[in-house]
Short mmCIF file of C-alpha atoms in Angstrom, two decimals:
data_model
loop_
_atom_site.label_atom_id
_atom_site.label_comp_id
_atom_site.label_asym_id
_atom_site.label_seq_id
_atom_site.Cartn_x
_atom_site.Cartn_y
_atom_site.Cartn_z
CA UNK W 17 -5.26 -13.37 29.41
CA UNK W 18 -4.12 -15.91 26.98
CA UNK W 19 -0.75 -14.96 25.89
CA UNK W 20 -1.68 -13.99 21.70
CA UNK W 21 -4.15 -11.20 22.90
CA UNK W 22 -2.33 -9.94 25.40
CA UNK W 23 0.89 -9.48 22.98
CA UNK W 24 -1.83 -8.38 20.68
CA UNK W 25 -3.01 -5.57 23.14
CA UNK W 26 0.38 -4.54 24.27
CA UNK W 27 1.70 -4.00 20.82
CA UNK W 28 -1.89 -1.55 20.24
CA UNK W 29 -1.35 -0.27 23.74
CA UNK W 30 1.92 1.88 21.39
CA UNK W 31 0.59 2.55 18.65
CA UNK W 32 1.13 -0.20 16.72
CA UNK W 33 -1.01 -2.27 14.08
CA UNK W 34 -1.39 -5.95 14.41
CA UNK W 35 -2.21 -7.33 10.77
CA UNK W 36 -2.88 -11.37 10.71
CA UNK W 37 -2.49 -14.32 7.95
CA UNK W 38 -4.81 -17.40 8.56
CA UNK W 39 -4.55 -20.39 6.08
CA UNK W 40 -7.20 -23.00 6.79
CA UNK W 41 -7.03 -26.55 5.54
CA UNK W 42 -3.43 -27.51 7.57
CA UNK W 43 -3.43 -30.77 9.26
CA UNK W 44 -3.87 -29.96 12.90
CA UNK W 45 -7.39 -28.56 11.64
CA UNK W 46 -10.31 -29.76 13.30
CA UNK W 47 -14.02 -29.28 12.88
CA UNK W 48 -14.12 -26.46 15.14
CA UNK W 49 -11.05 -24.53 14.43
CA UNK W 50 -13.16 -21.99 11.94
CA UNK W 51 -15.13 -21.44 15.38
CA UNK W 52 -12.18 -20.83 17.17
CA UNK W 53 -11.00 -18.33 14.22
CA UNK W 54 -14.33 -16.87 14.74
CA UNK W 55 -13.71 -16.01 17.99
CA UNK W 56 -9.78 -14.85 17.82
CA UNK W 57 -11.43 -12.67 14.98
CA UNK W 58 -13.69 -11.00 16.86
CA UNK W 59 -11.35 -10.74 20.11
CA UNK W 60 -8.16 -9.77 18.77
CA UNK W 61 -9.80 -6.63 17.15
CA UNK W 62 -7.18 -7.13 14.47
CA UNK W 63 -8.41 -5.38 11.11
CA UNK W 64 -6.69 -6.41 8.32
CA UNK W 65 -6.99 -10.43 8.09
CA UNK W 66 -6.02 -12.53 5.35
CA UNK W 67 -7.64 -15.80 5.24
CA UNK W 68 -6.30 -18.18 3.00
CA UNK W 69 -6.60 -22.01 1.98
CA UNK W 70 -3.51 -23.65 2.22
CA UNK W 71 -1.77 -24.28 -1.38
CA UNK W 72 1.31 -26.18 -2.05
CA UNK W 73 3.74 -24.46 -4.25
CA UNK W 74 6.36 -26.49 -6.41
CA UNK W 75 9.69 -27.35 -5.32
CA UNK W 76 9.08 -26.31 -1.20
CA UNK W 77 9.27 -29.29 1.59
CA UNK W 78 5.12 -29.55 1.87
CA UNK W 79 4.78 -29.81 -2.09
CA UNK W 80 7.37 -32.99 -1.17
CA UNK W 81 5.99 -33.95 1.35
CA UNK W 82 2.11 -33.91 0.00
CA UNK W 83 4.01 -35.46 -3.45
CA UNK W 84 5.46 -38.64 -1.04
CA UNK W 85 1.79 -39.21 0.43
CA UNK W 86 0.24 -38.57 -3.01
CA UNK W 87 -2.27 -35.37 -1.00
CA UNK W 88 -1.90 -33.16 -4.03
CA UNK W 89 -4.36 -33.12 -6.47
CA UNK W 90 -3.54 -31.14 -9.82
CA UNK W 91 -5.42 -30.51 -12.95
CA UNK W 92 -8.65 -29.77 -11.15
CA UNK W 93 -9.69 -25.72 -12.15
CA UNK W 94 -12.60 -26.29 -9.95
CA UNK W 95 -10.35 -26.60 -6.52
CA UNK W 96 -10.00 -23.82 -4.13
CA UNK W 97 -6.74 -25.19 -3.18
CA UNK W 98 -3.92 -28.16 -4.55
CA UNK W 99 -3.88 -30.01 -1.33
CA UNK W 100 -5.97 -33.24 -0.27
CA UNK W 101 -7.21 -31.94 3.08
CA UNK W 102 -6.73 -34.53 5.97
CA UNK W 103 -10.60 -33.40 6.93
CA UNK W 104 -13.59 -33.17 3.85
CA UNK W 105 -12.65 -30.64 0.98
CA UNK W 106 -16.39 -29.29 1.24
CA UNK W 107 -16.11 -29.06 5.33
CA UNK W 108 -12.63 -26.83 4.90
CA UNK W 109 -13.85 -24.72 2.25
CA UNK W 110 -17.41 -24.01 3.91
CA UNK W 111 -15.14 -23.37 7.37
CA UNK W 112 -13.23 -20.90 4.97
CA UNK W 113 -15.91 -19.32 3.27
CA UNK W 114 -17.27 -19.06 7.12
CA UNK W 115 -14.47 -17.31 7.84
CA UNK W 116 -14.31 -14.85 5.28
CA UNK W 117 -18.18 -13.74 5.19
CA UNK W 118 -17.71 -13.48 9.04
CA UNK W 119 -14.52 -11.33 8.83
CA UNK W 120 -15.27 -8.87 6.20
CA UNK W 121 -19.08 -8.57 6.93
CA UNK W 122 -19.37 -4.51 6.50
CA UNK W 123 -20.31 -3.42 10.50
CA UNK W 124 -17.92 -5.71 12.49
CA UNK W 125 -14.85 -4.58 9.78
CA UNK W 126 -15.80 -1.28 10.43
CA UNK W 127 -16.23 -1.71 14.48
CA UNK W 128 -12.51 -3.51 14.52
CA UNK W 129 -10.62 -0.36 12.24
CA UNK W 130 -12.77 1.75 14.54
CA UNK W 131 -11.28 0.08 17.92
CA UNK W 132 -7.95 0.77 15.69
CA UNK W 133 -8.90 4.52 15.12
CA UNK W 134 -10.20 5.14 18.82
CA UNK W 135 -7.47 2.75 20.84
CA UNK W 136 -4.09 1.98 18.71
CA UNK W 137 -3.75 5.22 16.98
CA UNK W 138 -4.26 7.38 19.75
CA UNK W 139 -0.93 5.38 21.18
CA UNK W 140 1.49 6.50 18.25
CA UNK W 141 4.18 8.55 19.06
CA UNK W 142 4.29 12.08 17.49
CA UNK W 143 7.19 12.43 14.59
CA UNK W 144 8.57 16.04 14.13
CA UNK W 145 7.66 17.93 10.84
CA UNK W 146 10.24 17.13 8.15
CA UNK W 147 11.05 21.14 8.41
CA UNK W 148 12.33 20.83 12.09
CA UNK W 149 14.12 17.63 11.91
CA UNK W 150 18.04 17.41 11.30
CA UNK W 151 19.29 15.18 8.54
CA UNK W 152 20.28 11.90 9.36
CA UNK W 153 18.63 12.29 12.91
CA UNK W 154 15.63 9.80 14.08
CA UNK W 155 12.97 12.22 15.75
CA UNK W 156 12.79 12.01 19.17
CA UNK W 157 16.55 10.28 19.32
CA UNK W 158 18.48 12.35 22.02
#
């Protein structure tokens, strides 16, 4: 199992959520990396995704470094995003928009919290009631 979904699974396999931020348009992207989103979508199982385009925000090393190779493009309401892409604008922001009708189409959002409901969930541990606790004690602590 490659190594992501298997920490992926173990963290579910007690009781814990996995939530995920994706920003599309970085460098190392390639035409087929919203395919290979697709997929760790749909594997992964993980519910709550954010899927962003990268943007460069003022005085941090990439707004620097984009400034140095001149890759930021400002005054321009009708960008998605600040940063000159090293693939097509239009190819990123399709890939994105891809993404995002993909990941939040209604029955596989549903069938990944249900996976949630059905396989993480069941894996939480049990907490005390409030009434039966002892101040300053973590349930369960010995």
């Amino acid at each position: 199992m490659v190594p992501i979904y298997e920490g992926i699974q173990t963290l579910n396999s007690y009781g814990f959520e996995v939530v995920s931020g994706i920003i599309m348009g970085l460098d190392t992207d390639k035409p087929e990396t919203a395919d290979v989103l697709l997929d760790f979508i749909d594997r992964s199982r993980i519910p709550l995704l954010t899927i962003n385009l990268l943007q460069a925000l003022p005085k941090t090393p990439l707004w620097d470094r984009l400034q140095k190779e001149g890759r930021l493009v400002e005054e321009d309401e009708g960008r998605d995003s600040n940063v000159q892409f090293l693939m097509p604008y239009d190819e990123v922001v399709s890939s994105w928009r891809k993404c995002m009708e993909f990941a939040y189409e209604p029955a596989r959002l549903y069938a990944r919290y249900e996976y949630q409901c059905d396989y993480t969930y069941a894996n939480r541990s049990k907490c005390r009631s409030p009434r039966n606790s002892k101040p300053g004690r973590i349930s369960g602590a010995a």
